Each structure stands twice: as C-alpha cells, then as structure tokens.
PDB file of C-alpha atoms in Angstrom:
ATOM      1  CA  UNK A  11       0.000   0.000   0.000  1.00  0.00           C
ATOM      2  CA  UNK A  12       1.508   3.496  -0.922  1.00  0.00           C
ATOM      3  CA  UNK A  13       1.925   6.060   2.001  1.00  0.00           C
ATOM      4  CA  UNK A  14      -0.598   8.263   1.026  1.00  0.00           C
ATOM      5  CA  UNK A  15      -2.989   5.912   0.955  1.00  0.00           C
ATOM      6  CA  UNK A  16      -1.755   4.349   4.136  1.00  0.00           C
ATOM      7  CA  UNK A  17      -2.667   7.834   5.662  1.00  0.00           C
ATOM      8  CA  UNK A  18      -5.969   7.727   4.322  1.00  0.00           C
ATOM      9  CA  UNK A  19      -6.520   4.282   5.712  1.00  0.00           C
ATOM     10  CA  UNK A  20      -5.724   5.137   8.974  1.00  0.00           C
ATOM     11  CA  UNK A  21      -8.878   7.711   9.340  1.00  0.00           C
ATOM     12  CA  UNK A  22      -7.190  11.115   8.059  1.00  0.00           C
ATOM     13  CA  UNK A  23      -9.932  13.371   7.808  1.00  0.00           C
ATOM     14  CA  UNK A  24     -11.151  14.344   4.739  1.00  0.00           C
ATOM     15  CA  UNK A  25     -11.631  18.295   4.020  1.00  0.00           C
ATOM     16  CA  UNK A  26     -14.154  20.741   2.367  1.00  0.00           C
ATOM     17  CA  UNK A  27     -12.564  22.834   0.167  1.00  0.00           C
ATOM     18  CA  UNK A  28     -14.684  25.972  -0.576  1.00  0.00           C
ATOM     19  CA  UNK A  29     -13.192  27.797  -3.850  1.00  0.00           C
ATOM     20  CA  UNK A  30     -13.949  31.426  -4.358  1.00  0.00           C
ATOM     21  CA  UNK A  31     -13.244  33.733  -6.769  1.00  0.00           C
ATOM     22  CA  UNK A  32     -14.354  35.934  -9.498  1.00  0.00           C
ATOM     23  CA  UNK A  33     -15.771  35.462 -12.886  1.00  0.00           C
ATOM     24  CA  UNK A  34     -13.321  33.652 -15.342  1.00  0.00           C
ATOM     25  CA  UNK A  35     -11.166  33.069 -12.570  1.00  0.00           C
ATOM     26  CA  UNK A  36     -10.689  29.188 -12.920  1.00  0.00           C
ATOM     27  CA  UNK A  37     -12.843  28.159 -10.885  1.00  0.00           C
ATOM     28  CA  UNK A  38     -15.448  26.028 -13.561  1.00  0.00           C
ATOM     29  CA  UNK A  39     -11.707  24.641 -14.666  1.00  0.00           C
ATOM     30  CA  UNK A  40     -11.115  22.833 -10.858  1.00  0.00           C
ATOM     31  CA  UNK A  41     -14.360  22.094 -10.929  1.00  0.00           C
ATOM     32  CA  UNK A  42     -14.246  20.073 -14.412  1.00  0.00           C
ATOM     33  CA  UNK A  43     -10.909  18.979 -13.318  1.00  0.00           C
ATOM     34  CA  UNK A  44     -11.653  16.630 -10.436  1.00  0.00           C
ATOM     35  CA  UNK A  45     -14.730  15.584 -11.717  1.00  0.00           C
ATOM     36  CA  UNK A  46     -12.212  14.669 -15.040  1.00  0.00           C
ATOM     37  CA  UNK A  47      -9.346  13.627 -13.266  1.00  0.00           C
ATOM     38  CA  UNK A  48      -9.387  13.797  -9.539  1.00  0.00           C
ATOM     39  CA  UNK A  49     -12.534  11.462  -8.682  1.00  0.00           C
ATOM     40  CA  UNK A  50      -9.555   9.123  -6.236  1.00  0.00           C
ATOM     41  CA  UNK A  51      -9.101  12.540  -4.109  1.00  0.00           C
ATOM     42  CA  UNK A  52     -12.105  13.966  -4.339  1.00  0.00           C
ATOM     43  CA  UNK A  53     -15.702  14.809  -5.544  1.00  0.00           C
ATOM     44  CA  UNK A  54     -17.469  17.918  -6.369  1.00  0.00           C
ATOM     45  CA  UNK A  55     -20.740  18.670  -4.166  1.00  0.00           C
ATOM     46  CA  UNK A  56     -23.731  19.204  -6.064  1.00  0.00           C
ATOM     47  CA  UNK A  57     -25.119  22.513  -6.652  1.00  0.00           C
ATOM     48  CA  UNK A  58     -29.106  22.808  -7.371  1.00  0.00           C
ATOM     49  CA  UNK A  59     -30.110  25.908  -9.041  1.00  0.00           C
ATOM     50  CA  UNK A  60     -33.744  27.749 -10.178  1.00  0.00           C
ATOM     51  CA  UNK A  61     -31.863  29.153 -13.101  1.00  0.00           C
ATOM     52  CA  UNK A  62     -31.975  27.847 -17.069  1.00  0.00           C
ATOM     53  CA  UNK A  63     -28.935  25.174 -17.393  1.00  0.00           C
ATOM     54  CA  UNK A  64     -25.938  27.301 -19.524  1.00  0.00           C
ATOM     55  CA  UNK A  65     -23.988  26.145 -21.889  1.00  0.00           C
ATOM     56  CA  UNK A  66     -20.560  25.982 -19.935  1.00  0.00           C
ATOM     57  CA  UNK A  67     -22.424  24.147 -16.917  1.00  0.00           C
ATOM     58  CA  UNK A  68     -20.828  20.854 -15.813  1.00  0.00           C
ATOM     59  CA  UNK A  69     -22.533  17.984 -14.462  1.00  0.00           C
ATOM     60  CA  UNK A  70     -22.144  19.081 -10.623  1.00  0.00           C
ATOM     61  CA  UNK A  71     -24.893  21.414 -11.007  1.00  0.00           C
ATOM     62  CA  UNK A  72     -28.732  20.532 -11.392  1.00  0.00           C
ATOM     63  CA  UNK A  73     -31.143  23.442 -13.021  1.00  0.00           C
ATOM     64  CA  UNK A  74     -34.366  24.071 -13.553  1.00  0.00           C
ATOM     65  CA  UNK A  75     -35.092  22.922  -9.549  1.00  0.00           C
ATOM     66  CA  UNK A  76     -38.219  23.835  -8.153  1.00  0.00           C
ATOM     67  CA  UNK A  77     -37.342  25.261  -4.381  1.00  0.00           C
ATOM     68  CA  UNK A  78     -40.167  24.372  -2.000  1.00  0.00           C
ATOM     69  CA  UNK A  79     -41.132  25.710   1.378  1.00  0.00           C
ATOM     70  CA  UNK A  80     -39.947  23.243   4.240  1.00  0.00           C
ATOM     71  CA  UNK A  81     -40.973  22.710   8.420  1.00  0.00           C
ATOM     72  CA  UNK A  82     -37.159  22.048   8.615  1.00  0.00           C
ATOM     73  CA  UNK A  83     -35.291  23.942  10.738  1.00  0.00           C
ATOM     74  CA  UNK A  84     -33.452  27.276   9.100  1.00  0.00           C
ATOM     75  CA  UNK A  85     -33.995  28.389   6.049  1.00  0.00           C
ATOM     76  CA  UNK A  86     -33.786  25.173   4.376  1.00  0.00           C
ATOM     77  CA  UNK A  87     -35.604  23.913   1.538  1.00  0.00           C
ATOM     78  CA  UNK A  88     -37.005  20.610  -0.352  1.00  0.00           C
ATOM     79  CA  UNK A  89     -35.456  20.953  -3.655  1.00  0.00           C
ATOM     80  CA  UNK A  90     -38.012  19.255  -6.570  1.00  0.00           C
ATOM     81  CA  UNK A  91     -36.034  18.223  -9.614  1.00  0.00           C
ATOM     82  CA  UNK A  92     -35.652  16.118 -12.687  1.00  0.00           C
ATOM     83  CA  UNK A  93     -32.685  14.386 -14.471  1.00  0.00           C
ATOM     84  CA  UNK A  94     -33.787  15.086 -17.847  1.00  0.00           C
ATOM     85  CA  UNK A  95     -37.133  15.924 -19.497  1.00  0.00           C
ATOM     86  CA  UNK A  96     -40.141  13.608 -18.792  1.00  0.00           C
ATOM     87  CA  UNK A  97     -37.556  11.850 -15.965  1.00  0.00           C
ATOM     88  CA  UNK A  98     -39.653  11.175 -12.347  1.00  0.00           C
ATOM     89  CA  UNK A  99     -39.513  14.526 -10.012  1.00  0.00           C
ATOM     90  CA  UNK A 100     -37.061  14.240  -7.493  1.00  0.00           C
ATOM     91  CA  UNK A 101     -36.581  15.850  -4.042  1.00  0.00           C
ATOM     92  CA  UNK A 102     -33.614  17.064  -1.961  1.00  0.00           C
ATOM     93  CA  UNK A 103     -33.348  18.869   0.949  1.00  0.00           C
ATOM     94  CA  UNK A 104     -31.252  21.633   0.863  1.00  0.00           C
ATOM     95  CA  UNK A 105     -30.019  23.048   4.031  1.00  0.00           C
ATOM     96  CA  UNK A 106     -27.838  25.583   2.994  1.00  0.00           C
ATOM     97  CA  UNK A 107     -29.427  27.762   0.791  1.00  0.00           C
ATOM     98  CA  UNK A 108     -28.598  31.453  -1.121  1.00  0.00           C
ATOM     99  CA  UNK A 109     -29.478  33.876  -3.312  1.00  0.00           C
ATOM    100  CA  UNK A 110     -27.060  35.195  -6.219  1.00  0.00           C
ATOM    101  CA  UNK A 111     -28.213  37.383  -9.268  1.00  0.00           C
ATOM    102  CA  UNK A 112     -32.034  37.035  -8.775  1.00  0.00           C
ATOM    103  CA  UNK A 113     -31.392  33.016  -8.767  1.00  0.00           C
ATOM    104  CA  UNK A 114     -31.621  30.182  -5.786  1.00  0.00           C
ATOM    105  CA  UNK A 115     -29.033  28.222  -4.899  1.00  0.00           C
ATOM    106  CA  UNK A 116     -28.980  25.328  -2.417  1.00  0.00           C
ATOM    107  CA  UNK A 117     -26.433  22.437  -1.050  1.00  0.00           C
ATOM    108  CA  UNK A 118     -27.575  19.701   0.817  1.00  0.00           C
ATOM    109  CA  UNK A 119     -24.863  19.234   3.853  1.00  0.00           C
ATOM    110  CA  UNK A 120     -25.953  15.660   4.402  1.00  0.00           C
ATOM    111  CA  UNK A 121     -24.241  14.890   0.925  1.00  0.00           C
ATOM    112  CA  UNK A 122     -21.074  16.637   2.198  1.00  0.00           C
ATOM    113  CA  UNK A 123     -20.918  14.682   5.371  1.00  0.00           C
ATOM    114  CA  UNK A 124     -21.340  11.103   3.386  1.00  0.00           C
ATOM    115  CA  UNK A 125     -18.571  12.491   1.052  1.00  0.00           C
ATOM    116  CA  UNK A 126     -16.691  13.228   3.695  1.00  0.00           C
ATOM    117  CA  UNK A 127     -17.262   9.987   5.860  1.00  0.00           C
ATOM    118  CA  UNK A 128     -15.876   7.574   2.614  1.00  0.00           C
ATOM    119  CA  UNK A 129     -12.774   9.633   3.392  1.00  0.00           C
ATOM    120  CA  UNK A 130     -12.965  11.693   0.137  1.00  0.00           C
ATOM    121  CA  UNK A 131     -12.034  15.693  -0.628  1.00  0.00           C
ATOM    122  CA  UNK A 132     -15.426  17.648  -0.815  1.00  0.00           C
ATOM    123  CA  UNK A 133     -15.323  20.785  -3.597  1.00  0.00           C
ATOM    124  CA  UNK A 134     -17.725  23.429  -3.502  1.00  0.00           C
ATOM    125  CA  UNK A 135     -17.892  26.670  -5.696  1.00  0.00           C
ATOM    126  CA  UNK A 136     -19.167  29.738  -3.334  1.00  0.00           C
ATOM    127  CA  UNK A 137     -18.562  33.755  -3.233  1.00  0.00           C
ATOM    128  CA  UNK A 138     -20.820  34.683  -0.886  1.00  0.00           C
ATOM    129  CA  UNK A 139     -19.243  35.711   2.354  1.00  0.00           C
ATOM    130  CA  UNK A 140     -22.801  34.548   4.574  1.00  0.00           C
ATOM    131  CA  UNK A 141     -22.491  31.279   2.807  1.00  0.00           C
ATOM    132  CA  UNK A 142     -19.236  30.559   3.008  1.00  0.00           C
ATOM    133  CA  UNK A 143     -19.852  31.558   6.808  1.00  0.00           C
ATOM    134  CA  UNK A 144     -22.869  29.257   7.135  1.00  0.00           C
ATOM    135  CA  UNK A 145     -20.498  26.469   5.449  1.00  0.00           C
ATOM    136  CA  UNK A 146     -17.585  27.331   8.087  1.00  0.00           C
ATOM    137  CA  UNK A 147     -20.136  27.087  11.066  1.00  0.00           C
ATOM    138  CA  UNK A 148     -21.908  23.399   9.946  1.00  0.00           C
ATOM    139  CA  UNK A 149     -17.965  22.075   9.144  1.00  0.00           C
ATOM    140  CA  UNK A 150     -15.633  23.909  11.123  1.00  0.00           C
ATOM    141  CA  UNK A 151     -12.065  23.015  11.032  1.00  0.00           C
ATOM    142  CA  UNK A 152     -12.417  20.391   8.116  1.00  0.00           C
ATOM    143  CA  UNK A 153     -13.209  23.792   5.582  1.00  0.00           C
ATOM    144  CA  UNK A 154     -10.563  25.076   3.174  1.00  0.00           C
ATOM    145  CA  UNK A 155     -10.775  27.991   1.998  1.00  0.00           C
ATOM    146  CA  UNK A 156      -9.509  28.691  -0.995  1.00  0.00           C
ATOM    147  CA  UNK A 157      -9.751  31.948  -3.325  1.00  0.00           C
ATOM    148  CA  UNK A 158      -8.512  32.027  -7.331  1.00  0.00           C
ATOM    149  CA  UNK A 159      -7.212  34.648  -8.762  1.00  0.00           C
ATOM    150  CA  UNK A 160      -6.686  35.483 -12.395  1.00  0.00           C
ATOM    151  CA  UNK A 161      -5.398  38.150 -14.625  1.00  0.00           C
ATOM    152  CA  UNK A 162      -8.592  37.680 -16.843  1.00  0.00           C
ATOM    153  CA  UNK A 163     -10.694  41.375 -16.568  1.00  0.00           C
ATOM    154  CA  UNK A 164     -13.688  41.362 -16.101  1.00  0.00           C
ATOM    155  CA  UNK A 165     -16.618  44.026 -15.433  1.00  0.00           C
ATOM    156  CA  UNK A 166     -17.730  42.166 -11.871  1.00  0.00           C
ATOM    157  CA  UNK A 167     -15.211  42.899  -9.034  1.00  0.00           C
ATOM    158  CA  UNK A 168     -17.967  41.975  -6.210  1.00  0.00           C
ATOM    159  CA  UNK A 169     -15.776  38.652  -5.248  1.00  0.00           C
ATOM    160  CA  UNK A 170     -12.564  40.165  -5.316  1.00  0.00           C
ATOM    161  CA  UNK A 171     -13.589  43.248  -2.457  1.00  0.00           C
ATOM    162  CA  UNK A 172     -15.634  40.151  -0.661  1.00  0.00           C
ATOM    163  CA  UNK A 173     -11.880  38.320  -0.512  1.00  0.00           C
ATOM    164  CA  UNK A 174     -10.190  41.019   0.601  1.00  0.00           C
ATOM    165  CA  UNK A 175     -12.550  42.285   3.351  1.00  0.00           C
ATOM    166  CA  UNK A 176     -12.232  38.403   4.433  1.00  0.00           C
ATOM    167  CA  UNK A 177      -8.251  37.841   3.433  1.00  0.00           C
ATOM    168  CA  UNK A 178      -8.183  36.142   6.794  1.00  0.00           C
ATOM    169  CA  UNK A 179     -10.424  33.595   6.401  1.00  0.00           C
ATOM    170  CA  UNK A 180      -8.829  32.142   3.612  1.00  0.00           C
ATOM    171  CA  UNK A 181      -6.260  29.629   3.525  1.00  0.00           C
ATOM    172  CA  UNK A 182      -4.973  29.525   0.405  1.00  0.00           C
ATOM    173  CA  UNK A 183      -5.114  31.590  -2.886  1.00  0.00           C
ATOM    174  CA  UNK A 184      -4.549  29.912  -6.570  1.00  0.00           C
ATOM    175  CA  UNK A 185      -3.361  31.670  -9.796  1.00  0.00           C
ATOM    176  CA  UNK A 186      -4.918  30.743 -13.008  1.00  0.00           C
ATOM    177  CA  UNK A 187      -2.643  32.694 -15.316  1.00  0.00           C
ATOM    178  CA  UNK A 188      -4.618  30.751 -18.661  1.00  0.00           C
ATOM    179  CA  UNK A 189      -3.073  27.445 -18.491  1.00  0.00           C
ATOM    180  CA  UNK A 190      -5.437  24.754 -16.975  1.00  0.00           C
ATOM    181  CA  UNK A 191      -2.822  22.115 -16.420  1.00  0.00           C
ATOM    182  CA  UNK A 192      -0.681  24.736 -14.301  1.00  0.00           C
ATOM    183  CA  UNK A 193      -4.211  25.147 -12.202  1.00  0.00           C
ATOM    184  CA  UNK A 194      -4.854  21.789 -12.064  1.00  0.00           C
ATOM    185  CA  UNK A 195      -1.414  21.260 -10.450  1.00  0.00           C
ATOM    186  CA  UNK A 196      -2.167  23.716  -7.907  1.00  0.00           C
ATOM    187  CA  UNK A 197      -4.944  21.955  -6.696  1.00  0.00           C
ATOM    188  CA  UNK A 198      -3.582  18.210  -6.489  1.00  0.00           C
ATOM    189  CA  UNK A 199      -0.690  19.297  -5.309  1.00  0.00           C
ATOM    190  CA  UNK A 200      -3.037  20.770  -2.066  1.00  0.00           C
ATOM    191  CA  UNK A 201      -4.841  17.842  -1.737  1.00  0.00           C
ATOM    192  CA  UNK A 202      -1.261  15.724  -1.148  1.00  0.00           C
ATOM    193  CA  UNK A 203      -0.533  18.156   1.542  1.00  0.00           C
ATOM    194  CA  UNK A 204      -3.997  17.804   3.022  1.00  0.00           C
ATOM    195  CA  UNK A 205      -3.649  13.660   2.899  1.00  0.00           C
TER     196      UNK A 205
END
C-alpha cells in the first residue's frame, strides 16, 4: 500500500474545500478537473439551481429545480427536480441555501458529510461571504478555503472586495494565469498536503 494511501486508511480526515473567486477566474476549470481527473481525491458537491442550465455548466450542477417551502429547521428547503425531461420529479433537501443574481441556490450538507465519511475531498464553488460563513459554522475546522485569482478582466469585481474584506479567512489563494494544467497542479498538489 503506498503512504498516502496508508494515511488515508488510517482515518485522516477528509476536508471541504470551498473555492472562491471571481468570474473567469478558474474556478469552472477545478471544478471540471476533479470531476475529469481527480474522482480518487475527491468529488465535487452538487449545486441545485432555479436558473436555465448554460452552456458551460458541468454535471455538478442541477437546473431548472423547483425550491419548495420546508418545516425544517433554518432556512432550508425541499429541492423538486428532474434528471432530464419527462424523468420522475425528485426531491432534496437543501439546508444551505442562497441567493445570487435574482437566482436560488442550495447544497444539501448531508451529501457533504457522506462524502466526507468515505474519506474523500469535498469541492464546492461559493462567493458569498454569509455562505461561506454558514459552510464554516456546519464544518468547522475540516473547511478550506480557498480563493482564485486570475489576470482575466472582467466588469464584476464583487468577489474580489468580498476576498479582501475576508483575506483572513482564507487559507490559500490559486493563480490561473490561462493554463489549466498549471491550475490543475495547484490543486492536487493541495490535496497531497492535506492527505
């Protein structure tokens, strides 16, 4: 058996890693990453969504959901969706749940923890500072923060004030300067250090 894996074996606890960062930053590139490449270290959380699917969407987030009212506690919420058209409804409930450009957004933490029980790297997209907060306060010391930069300009600066009003929240900060392999490195070579 190899060391790393050893360490795994012997109950090293598995992290959430919670990337921030602005538009075209490279974060939808670590995101297709691991799902492409990194499924041994980790797996992206699933993100459901009231908004029309785009183009450039990857399979980690579900559109089109139908958020419902719920008696749980917080502000959680059943989440209604569907596979593909004419596929049976199905429900989720969402605990964690946010609002970003007039659209709903919800995670279900009870996905995170079974992720995170089978020993395996949890990755989340968020900029909101609240969520990121509410994410912080449900996993405590088992979140890593993590905010990407890039040189790429773009018209919404929103995520880069939120980062640094909150530079001290964040543990690390990756640098997409346009090549995804040099990104992609950045990120494996965190989750070795995290193993």
């Amino acid at each position: 058996m190899s060391d790393h894996m050893q360490r795994r074996a012997n109950g090293t606890a598995a992290r959430l890693f919670i990337i921030a960062g602005n538009d075209s930053s490279g974060k939808d590139e670590l995101i297709r990453g691991v799902n492409d490449l990194g499924k041994f270290h980790a797996q992206v959380v699933y993100k459901y969504t009231n908004r029309p699917k785009k183009e450039d969407d990857g399979s980690e987030i579900i559109c089109n959901c139908k958020f419902l009212s719920s008696h749980e506690e917080g502000n959680g919420k059943i989440v209604q969706w569907e596979m593909e058209e004419g596929d049976e409804q199905r429900l989720t409930f969402c605990d964690i749940t946010y609002e970003r450009n007039g659209n709903q957004y919800g995670f279900a933490s009870s996905q995170i923890w079974n992720g995170l029980k089978a020993r395996k790297f949890q990755m989340i997209s968020v900029s909101e500072i609240e969520t990121i907060n509410l994410l912080r306060a449900k996993f405590g010391r088992l979140v890593v923060l993590l905010y990407v930069h890039s040189s790429v300009r773009t018209g919404n600066f929103d995520d880069l004030k939120m980062f640094s009003e909150n530079f001290n929240k964040f543990d690390h900060v990756l640098v997409y300067e346009g090549k995804k392999e040099d990104l992609l490195d950045q990120i494996f070579r965190l989750f070795r250090a995290y193993e």
